[in-house]
Structures are given as C-alpha cells and as structure tokens.
mmCIF file of C-alpha atoms and ligand atoms in Angstrom:
data_model
loop_
_atom_site.group_PDB
_atom_site.id
_atom_site.type_symbol
_atom_site.label_atom_id
_atom_site.label_comp_id
_atom_site.label_asym_id
_atom_site.label_seq_id
_atom_site.Cartn_x
_atom_site.Cartn_y
_atom_site.Cartn_z
ATOM 1 C CA MET A 1 4.518 23.351 -10.669
ATOM 2 C CA ASP A 2 1.015 22.526 -11.855
ATOM 3 C CA TYR A 3 1.072 18.747 -11.647
ATOM 4 C CA LYS A 4 -2.706 18.516 -11.916
ATOM 5 C CA LYS A 5 -2.388 19.161 -15.633
ATOM 6 C CA ASP A 6 -0.885 15.666 -15.933
ATOM 7 C CA PHE A 7 -4.104 14.163 -14.543
ATOM 8 C CA PRO A 8 -7.081 14.338 -16.937
ATOM 9 C CA ILE A 9 -9.679 13.971 -14.182
ATOM 10 C CA PHE A 10 -8.875 17.499 -12.993
ATOM 11 C CA LYS A 11 -9.562 18.856 -16.473
ATOM 12 C CA GLN A 12 -12.820 16.930 -16.722
ATOM 13 C CA ARG A 13 -13.853 18.005 -13.231
ATOM 14 C CA PRO A 14 -12.197 21.369 -12.543
ATOM 15 C CA GLU A 15 -14.096 21.773 -9.281
ATOM 16 C CA LEU A 16 -12.706 18.523 -7.824
ATOM 17 C CA VAL A 17 -10.598 18.674 -4.658
ATOM 18 C CA TYR A 18 -9.349 15.144 -4.278
ATOM 19 C CA LEU A 19 -7.921 14.433 -0.827
ATOM 20 C CA ASP A 20 -8.556 10.686 -0.728
ATOM 21 C CA ASN A 21 -5.274 9.597 -2.259
ATOM 22 C CA ALA A 22 -4.581 7.025 0.451
ATOM 23 C CA ALA A 23 -7.656 5.115 -0.739
ATOM 24 C CA THR A 24 -6.579 5.331 -4.358
ATOM 25 C CA SER A 25 -4.637 7.890 -6.353
ATOM 26 C CA GLN A 26 -5.703 9.589 -9.574
ATOM 27 C CA LYS A 27 -4.094 8.440 -12.830
ATOM 28 C CA PRO A 28 -1.852 10.552 -15.060
ATOM 29 C CA GLN A 29 -2.339 10.825 -18.816
ATOM 30 C CA ALA A 30 0.688 8.583 -19.397
ATOM 31 C CA VAL A 31 -1.055 5.745 -17.559
ATOM 32 C CA LEU A 32 -4.296 6.227 -19.502
ATOM 33 C CA ASP A 33 -2.349 6.327 -22.777
ATOM 34 C CA SER A 34 -0.550 3.126 -21.872
ATOM 35 C CA GLU A 35 -3.847 1.330 -21.210
ATOM 36 C CA LYS A 36 -5.218 2.444 -24.592
ATOM 37 C CA ASN A 37 -2.005 1.503 -26.336
ATOM 38 C CA TYR A 38 -2.005 -1.950 -24.766
ATOM 39 C CA TYR A 39 -5.492 -2.828 -25.991
ATOM 40 C CA GLU A 40 -5.028 -1.183 -29.382
ATOM 41 C CA ARG A 41 -1.620 -2.628 -30.207
ATOM 42 C CA LEU A 42 -0.535 -5.435 -27.909
ATOM 43 C CA ASN A 43 -3.528 -7.349 -26.564
ATOM 44 C CA SER A 44 -2.688 -11.017 -26.344
ATOM 45 C CA ASN A 45 -2.254 -13.654 -23.655
ATOM 46 C CA VAL A 46 1.206 -13.910 -22.135
ATOM 47 C CA HIS A 47 3.762 -16.710 -21.797
ATOM 48 C CA ARG A 48 1.781 -19.309 -23.726
ATOM 49 C CA GLY A 49 1.600 -18.168 -27.344
ATOM 50 C CA ALA A 50 4.179 -18.813 -30.053
ATOM 51 C CA HIS A 51 2.930 -15.944 -32.200
ATOM 52 C CA PHE A 52 4.502 -12.512 -32.372
ATOM 53 C CA LEU A 53 1.682 -10.718 -30.549
ATOM 54 C CA ALA A 54 1.922 -13.043 -27.540
ATOM 55 C CA GLU A 55 5.657 -12.500 -27.571
ATOM 56 C CA GLU A 56 5.295 -8.711 -27.598
ATOM 57 C CA ALA A 57 2.699 -8.801 -24.809
ATOM 58 C CA THR A 58 4.989 -11.080 -22.793
ATOM 59 C CA ILE A 59 7.932 -8.736 -23.287
ATOM 60 C CA ALA A 60 5.813 -5.799 -22.077
ATOM 61 C CA TYR A 61 4.496 -7.801 -19.100
ATOM 62 C CA GLU A 62 7.971 -8.930 -18.074
ATOM 63 C CA GLY A 63 9.247 -5.396 -18.678
ATOM 64 C CA THR A 64 7.070 -4.242 -15.807
ATOM 65 C CA ARG A 65 8.589 -6.942 -13.603
ATOM 66 C CA GLN A 66 12.005 -5.411 -14.277
ATOM 67 C CA ALA A 67 10.648 -1.906 -13.648
ATOM 68 C CA VAL A 68 9.143 -2.992 -10.319
ATOM 69 C CA ALA A 69 12.390 -4.721 -9.302
ATOM 70 C CA ASP A 70 14.266 -1.472 -10.022
ATOM 71 C CA PHE A 71 11.583 0.603 -8.257
ATOM 72 C CA ILE A 72 11.971 -1.273 -4.956
ATOM 73 C CA GLY A 73 15.639 -2.222 -5.248
ATOM 74 C CA ALA A 74 15.137 -5.961 -5.721
ATOM 75 C CA GLY A 75 18.184 -7.715 -7.127
ATOM 76 C CA LYS A 76 16.319 -10.236 -9.280
ATOM 77 C CA THR A 77 13.146 -10.129 -11.327
ATOM 78 C CA ASN A 78 12.105 -13.620 -10.161
ATOM 79 C CA GLU A 79 11.625 -12.087 -6.707
ATOM 80 C CA ILE A 80 8.683 -10.039 -8.039
ATOM 81 C CA VAL A 81 5.265 -11.742 -8.051
ATOM 82 C CA PHE A 82 2.242 -10.027 -9.559
ATOM 83 C CA THR A 83 -0.950 -10.297 -7.525
ATOM 84 C CA ARG A 84 -4.331 -8.557 -7.604
ATOM 85 C CA ASN A 85 -3.391 -6.141 -4.836
ATOM 86 C CA ALA A 86 -1.368 -5.842 -1.630
ATOM 87 C CA THR A 87 -4.048 -7.753 0.241
ATOM 88 C CA GLU A 88 -3.557 -10.787 -1.981
ATOM 89 C CA GLY A 89 0.217 -10.569 -1.454
ATOM 90 C CA ILE A 90 -0.175 -10.796 2.325
ATOM 91 C CA ASN A 91 -2.706 -13.621 1.984
ATOM 92 C CA LEU A 92 -0.282 -15.438 -0.300
ATOM 93 C CA VAL A 93 2.488 -15.260 2.292
ATOM 94 C CA ALA A 94 0.227 -16.192 5.224
ATOM 95 C CA ARG A 95 -1.186 -19.160 3.279
ATOM 96 C CA SER A 96 1.924 -20.384 1.581
ATOM 97 C CA TYR A 97 4.765 -19.530 3.992
ATOM 98 C CA GLY A 98 2.517 -19.622 7.065
ATOM 99 C CA ASP A 99 0.901 -22.990 6.392
ATOM 100 C CA GLU A 100 4.226 -24.548 5.419
ATOM 101 C CA PHE A 101 6.581 -23.171 8.068
ATOM 102 C CA LEU A 102 4.556 -21.932 11.078
ATOM 103 C CA ASN A 103 3.227 -24.253 13.766
ATOM 104 C CA GLU A 104 1.000 -24.188 16.828
ATOM 105 C CA GLY A 105 2.332 -21.793 19.464
ATOM 106 C CA ASP A 106 4.590 -19.901 17.045
ATOM 107 C CA GLU A 107 4.181 -16.146 17.356
ATOM 108 C CA VAL A 108 3.410 -13.645 14.591
ATOM 109 C CA LEU A 109 4.092 -10.044 15.590
ATOM 110 C CA LEU A 110 1.934 -7.296 14.082
ATOM 111 C CA SER A 111 1.217 -3.764 15.308
ATOM 112 C CA LYS A 112 -1.938 -2.048 16.465
ATOM 113 C CA MET A 113 -1.864 0.267 13.456
ATOM 114 C CA GLU A 114 -2.034 -2.413 10.769
ATOM 115 C CA HIS A 115 -4.644 -2.310 8.022
ATOM 116 C CA HIS A 116 -7.142 -5.189 8.251
ATOM 117 C CA SER A 117 -5.363 -6.647 5.218
ATOM 118 C CA ASN A 118 -2.350 -7.227 7.444
ATOM 119 C CA ILE A 119 -4.348 -8.624 10.347
ATOM 120 C CA VAL A 120 -7.094 -10.892 9.047
ATOM 121 C CA PRO A 121 -4.822 -13.240 7.008
ATOM 122 C CA TRP A 122 -2.824 -13.844 10.226
ATOM 123 C CA LEU A 123 -5.996 -14.397 12.265
ATOM 124 C CA GLN A 124 -7.049 -16.914 9.613
ATOM 125 C CA LEU A 125 -3.667 -18.594 10.010
ATOM 126 C CA LYS A 126 -4.299 -18.627 13.766
ATOM 127 C CA GLU A 127 -7.584 -20.478 13.094
ATOM 128 C CA ARG A 128 -5.863 -22.983 10.804
ATOM 129 C CA LYS A 129 -2.630 -23.579 12.673
ATOM 130 C CA GLY A 130 -3.027 -22.314 16.249
ATOM 131 C CA ILE A 131 -0.344 -19.634 15.963
ATOM 132 C CA VAL A 132 -0.345 -16.748 18.451
ATOM 133 C CA VAL A 133 -0.857 -13.211 17.088
ATOM 134 C CA LYS A 134 0.748 -10.389 19.087
ATOM 135 C CA TYR A 135 0.659 -6.638 18.553
ATOM 136 C CA LEU A 136 3.151 -3.818 19.076
ATOM 137 C CA ASP A 137 1.708 -0.770 20.844
ATOM 138 C CA ILE A 138 1.819 2.655 19.197
ATOM 139 C CA ASP A 139 3.031 5.889 20.812
ATOM 140 C CA ASP A 140 1.665 9.423 20.355
ATOM 141 C CA ASP A 141 3.913 10.010 17.336
ATOM 142 C CA GLY A 142 2.521 6.936 15.605
ATOM 143 C CA GLN A 143 5.757 5.019 16.130
ATOM 144 C CA PHE A 144 5.955 1.393 17.238
ATOM 145 C CA VAL A 145 6.690 0.939 20.935
ATOM 146 C CA PHE A 146 9.616 -1.433 20.637
ATOM 147 C CA ASP A 147 12.466 -2.176 23.028
ATOM 148 C CA GLY A 148 13.525 -5.560 21.676
ATOM 149 C CA SER A 149 11.636 -7.587 24.271
ATOM 150 C CA GLN A 150 8.629 -8.042 21.976
ATOM 151 C CA ILE A 151 10.645 -10.370 19.743
ATOM 152 C CA THR A 152 11.595 -13.673 21.372
ATOM 153 C CA SER A 153 12.641 -17.120 20.219
ATOM 154 C CA LYS A 154 8.905 -17.855 19.829
ATOM 155 C CA THR A 155 8.519 -15.078 17.233
ATOM 156 C CA LYS A 156 8.611 -16.660 13.791
ATOM 157 C CA PHE A 157 7.148 -13.886 11.668
ATOM 158 C CA VAL A 158 6.876 -10.090 11.884
ATOM 159 C CA SER A 159 4.451 -8.264 9.580
ATOM 160 C CA LEU A 160 4.337 -4.480 9.841
ATOM 161 C CA THR A 161 3.205 -1.436 7.958
ATOM 162 C CA GLY A 162 5.767 0.874 6.379
ATOM 163 C CA MET A 163 3.381 3.814 6.821
ATOM 164 C CA SER A 164 0.089 4.040 8.673
ATOM 165 C CA ASN A 165 -2.943 4.626 6.459
ATOM 166 C CA ILE A 166 -4.649 6.328 9.417
ATOM 167 C CA LEU A 167 -1.981 8.229 11.359
ATOM 168 C CA GLY A 168 0.301 8.918 8.412
ATOM 169 C CA SER A 169 3.320 8.008 10.537
ATOM 170 C CA ILE A 170 6.347 6.315 8.999
ATOM 171 C CA PRO A 171 7.732 3.970 11.650
ATOM 172 C CA ASN A 172 11.388 3.204 12.146
ATOM 173 C CA LEU A 173 11.572 -0.345 10.798
ATOM 174 C CA LYS A 174 15.291 -1.042 10.755
ATOM 175 C CA PRO A 175 15.806 -1.998 14.453
ATOM 176 C CA ILE A 176 12.769 -4.294 14.355
ATOM 177 C CA ILE A 177 13.896 -6.016 11.170
ATOM 178 C CA GLU A 178 17.357 -6.544 12.668
ATOM 179 C CA ALA A 179 15.941 -7.888 15.943
ATOM 180 C CA ALA A 180 13.607 -10.230 14.049
ATOM 181 C CA HIS A 181 16.435 -11.599 11.943
ATOM 182 C CA GLU A 182 18.624 -12.104 15.017
ATOM 183 C CA LYS A 183 15.938 -14.464 16.330
ATOM 184 C CA GLY A 184 15.481 -16.118 12.933
ATOM 185 C CA ALA A 185 12.040 -14.578 12.273
ATOM 186 C CA LYS A 186 10.993 -13.473 8.807
ATOM 187 C CA VAL A 187 9.720 -9.957 8.108
ATOM 188 C CA LEU A 188 7.021 -8.665 5.759
ATOM 189 C CA ILE A 189 6.539 -4.944 5.167
ATOM 190 C CA ASP A 190 3.180 -3.656 4.009
ATOM 191 C CA ALA A 191 4.383 -0.811 1.772
ATOM 192 C CA CYS A 192 0.937 -0.001 0.426
ATOM 193 C CA GLN A 193 1.065 3.597 1.699
ATOM 194 C CA LEU A 194 4.831 4.032 1.901
ATOM 195 C CA ALA A 195 5.532 3.197 -1.745
ATOM 196 C CA VAL A 196 3.877 6.337 -3.098
ATOM 197 C CA HIS A 197 5.661 8.717 -0.737
ATOM 198 C CA SER A 198 9.147 7.334 -0.374
ATOM 199 C CA PRO A 199 11.766 5.390 -2.315
ATOM 200 C CA ILE A 200 12.126 1.808 -1.122
ATOM 201 C CA ASP A 201 15.180 -0.425 -1.160
ATOM 202 C CA VAL A 202 14.271 -3.959 -0.117
ATOM 203 C CA GLN A 203 17.901 -5.042 -0.046
ATOM 204 C CA GLU A 204 18.994 -2.143 2.107
ATOM 205 C CA LEU A 205 16.029 -2.710 4.452
ATOM 206 C CA ASP A 206 16.770 -6.444 4.299
ATOM 207 C CA VAL A 207 13.078 -7.383 4.338
ATOM 208 C CA ASP A 208 12.028 -10.907 3.442
ATOM 209 C CA PHE A 209 8.717 -9.895 1.877
ATOM 210 C CA LEU A 210 7.118 -6.609 0.843
ATOM 211 C CA VAL A 211 3.749 -5.849 -0.714
ATOM 212 C CA LEU A 212 2.226 -2.890 -2.513
ATOM 213 C CA SER A 213 -0.753 -2.026 -4.741
ATOM 214 C CA ALA A 214 -0.398 -0.367 -8.147
ATOM 215 C CA HIS A 215 -3.554 1.720 -7.734
ATOM 216 C CA LYS A 216 -2.008 3.680 -4.864
ATOM 217 C CA ILE A 217 1.061 4.650 -6.914
ATOM 218 C CA TYR A 218 -0.851 6.275 -9.800
ATOM 219 C CA GLY A 219 -1.282 2.935 -11.573
ATOM 220 C CA PRO A 220 -4.309 0.807 -12.382
ATOM 221 C CA THR A 221 -6.528 -1.125 -9.987
ATOM 222 C CA GLY A 222 -6.307 -4.896 -9.955
ATOM 223 C CA VAL A 223 -2.519 -5.219 -9.787
ATOM 224 C CA GLY A 224 -0.369 -5.764 -6.743
ATOM 225 C CA VAL A 225 3.214 -6.733 -6.125
ATOM 226 C CA LEU A 226 4.682 -9.236 -3.730
ATOM 227 C CA TYR A 227 8.440 -9.068 -3.332
ATOM 228 C CA GLY A 228 9.989 -12.123 -1.699
ATOM 229 C CA LYS A 229 13.592 -13.164 -1.262
ATOM 230 C CA GLU A 230 14.433 -15.758 -3.876
ATOM 231 C CA GLU A 231 15.452 -18.482 -1.416
ATOM 232 C CA LEU A 232 12.137 -18.106 0.462
ATOM 233 C CA LEU A 233 9.872 -18.001 -2.585
ATOM 234 C CA LYS A 234 11.597 -21.138 -3.872
ATOM 235 C CA GLN A 235 10.793 -23.027 -0.667
ATOM 236 C CA MET A 236 7.148 -21.947 -0.571
ATOM 237 C CA PRO A 237 4.355 -24.051 -2.072
ATOM 238 C CA PRO A 238 2.048 -22.490 -4.694
ATOM 239 C CA PHE A 239 -0.826 -20.405 -3.362
ATOM 240 C CA MET A 240 -3.316 -21.222 -6.128
ATOM 241 C CA GLY A 241 -3.365 -23.910 -8.792
ATOM 242 C CA GLY A 242 -4.153 -23.683 -12.501
ATOM 243 C CA GLY A 243 -2.588 -22.710 -15.775
ATOM 244 C CA GLU A 244 0.686 -20.734 -15.927
ATOM 245 C CA MET A 245 1.897 -22.009 -12.509
ATOM 246 C CA ILE A 246 2.756 -25.570 -13.536
ATOM 247 C CA GLN A 247 5.614 -27.365 -15.215
ATOM 248 C CA GLU A 248 3.860 -30.709 -15.739
ATOM 249 C CA VAL A 249 0.467 -32.147 -14.844
ATOM 250 C CA PHE A 250 -0.320 -35.857 -14.487
ATOM 251 C CA GLU A 251 -3.481 -37.633 -13.399
ATOM 252 C CA ASP A 252 -2.378 -37.849 -9.778
ATOM 253 C CA HIS A 253 0.216 -35.111 -9.300
ATOM 254 C CA PHE A 254 1.783 -31.985 -10.786
ATOM 255 C CA SER A 255 5.063 -30.139 -10.645
ATOM 256 C CA PRO A 256 5.034 -26.356 -10.175
ATOM 257 C CA ALA A 257 6.742 -23.847 -12.437
ATOM 258 C CA GLU A 258 9.785 -21.901 -11.299
ATOM 259 C CA ILE A 259 9.316 -18.664 -9.346
ATOM 260 C CA PRO A 260 7.731 -16.201 -9.890
ATOM 261 C CA HIS A 261 5.323 -18.017 -12.251
ATOM 262 C CA LYS A 262 4.615 -20.640 -9.581
ATOM 263 C CA PHE A 263 2.606 -17.922 -7.820
ATOM 264 C CA GLU A 264 0.815 -16.488 -10.857
ATOM 265 C CA ALA A 265 -1.919 -19.026 -11.586
ATOM 266 C CA GLY A 266 -4.313 -18.304 -14.444
ATOM 267 C CA THR A 267 -4.347 -15.427 -16.902
ATOM 268 C CA PRO A 268 -3.049 -12.433 -14.957
ATOM 269 C CA ASN A 269 -4.205 -8.834 -15.255
ATOM 270 C CA ILE A 270 -1.941 -8.393 -18.269
ATOM 271 C CA ALA A 271 -3.099 -4.913 -19.208
ATOM 272 C CA GLY A 272 -2.864 -3.775 -15.590
ATOM 273 C CA VAL A 273 0.660 -5.094 -15.202
ATOM 274 C CA VAL A 274 1.817 -3.543 -18.476
ATOM 275 C CA VAL A 275 0.235 -0.200 -17.556
ATOM 276 C CA MET A 276 1.814 -0.245 -14.093
ATOM 277 C CA LYS A 277 5.152 0.442 -15.770
ATOM 278 C CA ALA A 278 3.810 3.753 -17.071
ATOM 279 C CA ALA A 279 2.968 4.715 -13.475
ATOM 280 C CA ILE A 280 6.460 3.811 -12.268
ATOM 281 C CA ASP A 281 8.000 5.715 -15.171
ATOM 282 C CA TYR A 282 5.845 8.716 -14.313
ATOM 283 C CA ILE A 283 6.970 8.687 -10.676
ATOM 284 C CA SER A 284 10.586 8.259 -11.738
ATOM 285 C CA LYS A 285 10.334 11.168 -14.152
ATOM 286 C CA ILE A 286 9.207 13.513 -11.387
ATOM 287 C CA GLY A 287 11.487 11.855 -8.840
ATOM 288 C CA PHE A 288 10.946 11.119 -5.194
ATOM 289 C CA ASP A 289 13.058 14.134 -4.172
ATOM 290 C CA GLN A 290 10.517 16.419 -5.800
ATOM 291 C CA ILE A 291 7.490 14.388 -4.691
ATOM 292 C CA GLN A 292 8.687 14.422 -1.087
ATOM 293 C CA LYS A 293 9.459 18.134 -1.206
ATOM 294 C CA GLU A 294 5.963 18.961 -2.505
ATOM 295 C CA GLU A 295 4.211 16.612 -0.086
ATOM 296 C CA HIS A 296 6.243 17.717 2.916
ATOM 297 C CA GLU A 297 5.437 21.370 2.258
ATOM 298 C CA LEU A 298 1.743 20.592 1.748
ATOM 299 C CA THR A 299 1.585 18.450 4.881
ATOM 300 C CA GLU A 300 3.200 21.164 6.999
ATOM 301 C CA TYR A 301 0.797 23.716 5.571
ATOM 302 C CA ALA A 302 -2.249 21.496 6.157
ATOM 303 C CA LEU A 303 -1.177 20.628 9.710
ATOM 304 C CA GLU A 304 -0.760 24.300 10.618
ATOM 305 C CA LYS A 305 -4.130 25.229 9.104
ATOM 306 C CA LEU A 306 -5.926 22.348 10.809
ATOM 307 C CA LYS A 307 -4.268 23.114 14.154
ATOM 308 C CA SER A 308 -5.647 26.643 13.955
ATOM 309 C CA LEU A 309 -9.184 25.258 14.288
ATOM 310 C CA PRO A 310 -9.709 25.041 18.082
ATOM 311 C CA TYR A 311 -12.465 22.418 17.825
ATOM 312 C CA LEU A 312 -10.391 20.062 15.670
ATOM 313 C CA SER A 313 -8.228 17.301 17.188
ATOM 314 C CA LEU A 314 -5.463 15.704 15.164
ATOM 315 C CA VAL A 315 -5.161 11.949 15.575
ATOM 316 C CA GLY A 316 -1.525 10.891 15.247
ATOM 317 C CA PRO A 317 1.705 12.879 14.916
ATOM 318 C CA LYS A 318 1.205 16.636 15.251
ATOM 319 C CA THR A 319 4.236 17.626 13.189
ATOM 320 C CA SER A 320 5.530 16.752 9.733
ATOM 321 C CA LYS A 321 8.430 14.698 11.173
ATOM 322 C CA ASN A 322 8.610 10.976 10.242
ATOM 323 C CA ARG A 323 5.305 11.032 8.480
ATOM 324 C CA GLY A 324 3.673 11.003 5.075
ATOM 325 C CA SER A 325 0.843 13.187 3.871
ATOM 326 C CA VAL A 326 -2.042 11.333 5.527
ATOM 327 C CA ILE A 327 -3.787 13.288 8.291
ATOM 328 C CA SER A 328 -6.597 11.997 10.525
ATOM 329 C CA PHE A 329 -8.703 14.200 12.740
ATOM 330 C CA THR A 330 -11.975 14.569 14.589
ATOM 331 C CA ILE A 331 -14.162 17.637 15.119
ATOM 332 C CA LYS A 332 -16.085 18.330 18.304
ATOM 333 C CA GLY A 333 -19.790 17.589 17.905
ATOM 334 C CA VAL A 334 -19.566 16.387 14.288
ATOM 335 C CA HIS A 335 -19.423 12.732 13.294
ATOM 336 C CA PRO A 336 -16.609 12.011 10.787
ATOM 337 C CA HIS A 337 -19.182 10.750 8.259
ATOM 338 C CA ASP A 338 -20.945 14.118 8.497
ATOM 339 C CA ILE A 339 -17.598 15.850 7.939
ATOM 340 C CA ALA A 340 -16.996 13.788 4.786
ATOM 341 C CA GLU A 341 -20.536 14.313 3.511
ATOM 342 C CA GLY A 342 -20.356 18.023 4.239
ATOM 343 C CA LEU A 343 -17.047 18.343 2.386
ATOM 344 C CA SER A 344 -18.434 16.321 -0.497
ATOM 345 C CA GLN A 345 -21.091 18.999 -0.978
ATOM 346 C CA SER A 346 -18.197 21.382 -1.651
ATOM 347 C CA ASN A 347 -16.664 18.897 -4.159
ATOM 348 C CA ILE A 348 -14.014 17.850 -1.659
ATOM 349 C CA CYS A 349 -13.345 14.110 -1.401
ATOM 350 C CA ILE A 350 -11.964 12.793 1.870
ATOM 351 C CA ARG A 351 -12.393 9.503 3.731
ATOM 352 C CA SER A 352 -14.226 8.914 7.001
ATOM 353 C CA GLY A 353 -14.721 5.863 9.185
ATOM 354 C CA GLN A 354 -12.384 3.265 10.647
ATOM 355 C CA HIS A 355 -10.152 3.086 7.550
ATOM 356 C CA CYS A 356 -9.854 -0.714 7.868
ATOM 357 C CA GLY A 357 -8.137 -0.141 11.197
ATOM 358 C CA GLN A 358 -10.568 -1.158 13.897
ATOM 359 C CA ILE A 359 -7.805 -2.263 16.264
ATOM 360 C CA LEU A 360 -6.194 1.183 16.109
ATOM 361 C CA MET A 361 -9.570 2.884 16.549
ATOM 362 C CA ASP A 362 -10.247 0.815 19.678
ATOM 363 C CA TYR A 363 -6.709 1.504 20.917
ATOM 364 C CA CYS A 364 -7.244 5.271 20.467
ATOM 365 C CA ASP A 365 -10.748 4.989 21.949
ATOM 366 C CA LEU A 366 -12.322 6.418 18.795
ATOM 367 C CA SER A 367 -15.222 5.135 16.721
ATOM 368 C CA ALA A 368 -14.051 6.857 13.535
ATOM 369 C CA THR A 369 -11.915 9.673 12.138
ATOM 370 C CA ALA A 370 -11.987 11.953 9.137
ATOM 371 C CA ARG A 371 -8.882 11.538 6.976
ATOM 372 C CA ILE A 372 -7.363 13.747 4.345
ATOM 373 C CA SER A 373 -4.574 12.266 2.275
ATOM 374 C CA LEU A 374 -2.569 14.551 0.036
ATOM 375 C CA ALA A 375 -0.659 13.748 -3.112
ATOM 376 C CA PHE A 376 2.069 15.896 -4.650
ATOM 377 C CA TYR A 377 -0.491 17.149 -7.199
ATOM 378 C CA ASN A 378 -2.617 18.733 -4.492
ATOM 379 C CA THR A 379 -2.222 22.442 -3.807
ATOM 380 C CA LYS A 380 -2.380 24.867 -0.901
ATOM 381 C CA SER A 381 -5.608 26.103 -2.432
ATOM 382 C CA ASP A 382 -7.071 22.561 -1.994
ATOM 383 C CA VAL A 383 -6.141 22.780 1.683
ATOM 384 C CA ASP A 384 -7.586 26.295 2.040
ATOM 385 C CA LYS A 385 -10.908 25.244 0.469
ATOM 386 C CA THR A 386 -11.059 22.248 2.819
ATOM 387 C CA VAL A 387 -10.334 24.288 5.938
ATOM 388 C CA LYS A 388 -12.952 26.873 4.955
ATOM 389 C CA ALA A 389 -15.525 24.122 4.393
ATOM 390 C CA LEU A 390 -14.622 22.524 7.740
ATOM 391 C CA GLU A 391 -15.311 25.824 9.478
ATOM 392 C CA GLU A 392 -18.747 25.980 7.872
ATOM 393 C CA ILE A 393 -19.505 22.360 8.788
ATOM 394 C CA TYR A 394 -18.559 23.016 12.418
ATOM 395 C CA GLN A 395 -20.816 26.103 12.554
ATOM 396 C CA TYR A 396 -23.703 24.119 11.042
ATOM 397 C CA PHE A 397 -23.494 21.322 13.610
ATOM 398 C CA ASN A 398 -22.728 23.390 16.718
HETATM 399 C C1 LIG B 401 -1.532 0.251 4.823
HETATM 400 C C2 LIG B 401 -2.424 -0.501 3.884
HETATM 401 N N1 LIG B 401 -2.254 -1.820 3.734
HETATM 402 C C3 LIG B 401 -3.010 -2.539 2.899
HETATM 403 C C4 LIG B 401 -4.007 -1.961 2.166
HETATM 404 C C5 LIG B 401 -4.814 -2.799 1.246
HETATM 405 O O1 LIG B 401 -4.609 -2.395 -0.069
HETATM 406 P P1 LIG B 401 -5.412 -3.098 -1.252
HETATM 407 O O2 LIG B 401 -6.860 -2.912 -0.922
HETATM 408 O O3 LIG B 401 -4.989 -2.363 -2.466
HETATM 409 O O4 LIG B 401 -5.014 -4.525 -1.240
HETATM 410 C C6 LIG B 401 -4.237 -0.585 2.293
HETATM 411 C C7 LIG B 401 -5.327 0.072 1.540
HETATM 412 O O5 LIG B 401 -5.817 1.087 1.907
HETATM 413 C C8 LIG B 401 -3.416 0.156 3.163
HETATM 414 O O6 LIG B 401 -3.589 1.473 3.308
#
C-alpha cells in the first residue's frame, strides 16, 4: 500500500525521506482538512457561549474527548483531560497529585530510559517536597530490570515509559503495575511513543494515569492528553487557575469545576483538540493490525540492513521482538550529528543527540546516538536510501 499518498508533504516534497517520526509525525490530508474545516465553519470559543456556533464548537471539542476515551479504552469521558502535550500532563500529575499526596521521604520510581519530560517534573517535586527519586535499570533488550524488590512500602508513585524514544523497546509493564498497586502506589504511563504503534487499553493495563501527545499520532501540535482514574482526578487540586476551571469565584475564595474542566484552565487549543479526532479516525480506519504489520516488517528490514554495516553499532534491542520502530545507532569515527547532517544532504531526516535522555546516555556510556524512527508510511526504499547514504558518510569520515 502507498500510504504516503495520504500525506500531502510527500507530494509537495517528493524527495523527502522522513525518518524522524518519533520527534513528530507527518499529518494526513484528513487532519489538514479538519483544521481548515474548523476555522472555516466552526470557530468559536467552547463551553461559555449560548449561541449556536459556540454550541457546535463545544460538541466538536467534546466529541474528541469521547474519541480519545475510546482510543485508549477509558470508561468515562471525564477521565480525559486535554493539555498542551504529554509533558504538561506529567507536570500536572507531579504538581497536583504529587504536592497533595506525596511527602518527604516518599519514593517515586522511574527508569533510566525515561524522557526528560518524565524525570524533571519529579526532580522538581523532590526540590519542593523532599521525595526520593529512584530508577529502574535497563537490560540489553531495553527492558526494565525488575524483580519486585524495587517497589517497597516507601514507593508511593511509579512513572514509566510505555516505549523508549531512544531504544525503541516496549517494556513489560503489567508485573510492575501489579506490584505497585499491591503496595498502594499509583502508576503513570508515558505513552507518548507507544500510542502511535500499539493499541492501548488503560482499564486492562489498570494504570492510574497515562499521557500522550497528539502530534506524535498524526495529529496537530499543541494538544496532549492526560488520562486519570476518575476517583483520583476528583481528589486532586487544580493545576492552574483561571476561566473554565471554576464553579464560583468570590473575593477570598473559589470553588473548582467538576473534572475534567477543573484541569483545563483558560481557552484551550480548541482547533487542535477538534482536529485530533481526525487523526484518531485516520488511525482507526487503517487499524493497528495493519499499522503494526507494516512497521514490524519495516523494522525487521531496517535492522537487518543496518546490521550488515560492520562499522555500525545498534544501541538497544537487536531484534524486532518487543519493540517499536525506533532504532538508535552509532557509527565508528562519525559523530551522530555528522551522521544526521550528512543524511540531511540526501534529503533524509533523522534525529541525533541525547534525545532528551541524558540519564540513559550516561548509563550506556554514550554522548549521543543517531536515531531513525519509522512510521507505517515509510518504505523499504526509504531504508535503502538511508543505508546507502550511511555507507557514503562512513567512507567520507574514515
Ligand atoms: C517517551 C516520550 N515522553 C515524552 C515526550 C515529550 O513529548 P512532548 O514534547 O510532546 O510533550 C516525548 C517526546 O519525544 C517522548 O518521546
């Protein structure tokens, strides 16, 4: 199937080989159409107007909330909070749940392959409240090293990635979630990478919180989702104050709105939220079975091709088992930034650097990696062009 035809950027730029999907994905025509349609036909502020246009915009906005709930298997729409991105969702939980329920000496368990977005908010909480931040080690397959002993009665919160943005590995979360709940700890899953490669069922996983960003699932930038269990969101204080999040305001106090509006202060990214539904609909139309089939085949192909280069070292799992289509590597004698710049000269976009994962880089004793991240719309020809260009870059530098 030629999926690229659904994405106008590949028509505008036929030479483009886009292998930086983990940073942000390209947008299908349906998403672009939805954005245009919103501003041409629906534009109005939500929740506060009595006129028909405000009502229609509100229906569209809340329609996305239902679509997101269905997308991640949430039972209730009031468990879906719209944020700016996944980062804001984690900050919201660390600020609101963390400040309210965590105390000095309480432990928050992360892993050494978390994105900075799932580390810094907890380090900030450590500065505010004196909590202790601990980290799970990572094995050669990019799985968490976990035998149960890392979660104790001191552990109050566990916040882990559903898929590494550097290693591509998809860790086995279930035993950790169960162990955390046995000790009464709450669990947040950073599904920023996972959500575009795999169906998610928050009820089946039994997570307390989950975050994702719309721009990584073929949707617009500026919209994120925080899922939280209803009983937890209800207990948590608002993250930010302002319009939309209040019930009543008096000179010396206020009462917050019900969830999820309690956490959506100010005019939200209405267009972005509305358009996000088009992205979810697009994914659903193709189906995760098909997406996973395409990506699995491409990943296997890319891994084999990359392994055939003797001077290239893969960082992370060497096979396509328990992983998504993100592949990090280094090349002897060539800095990852030079790899990315060299590929860019052949119209190939990849990412190089620490990928917001300095702790993992230090753990692996690396200063940086080059990273290709494939989407189902990529092709074997994209991989072939990249491998050919890598060979030329190696020859140039060695
Ligand atoms: C695993 C992971 N978590 C969190 C983030 C942060 O996402 P955003 O910048 O959209 O908030 C990213 C972005 O690359 C990511 O890959």
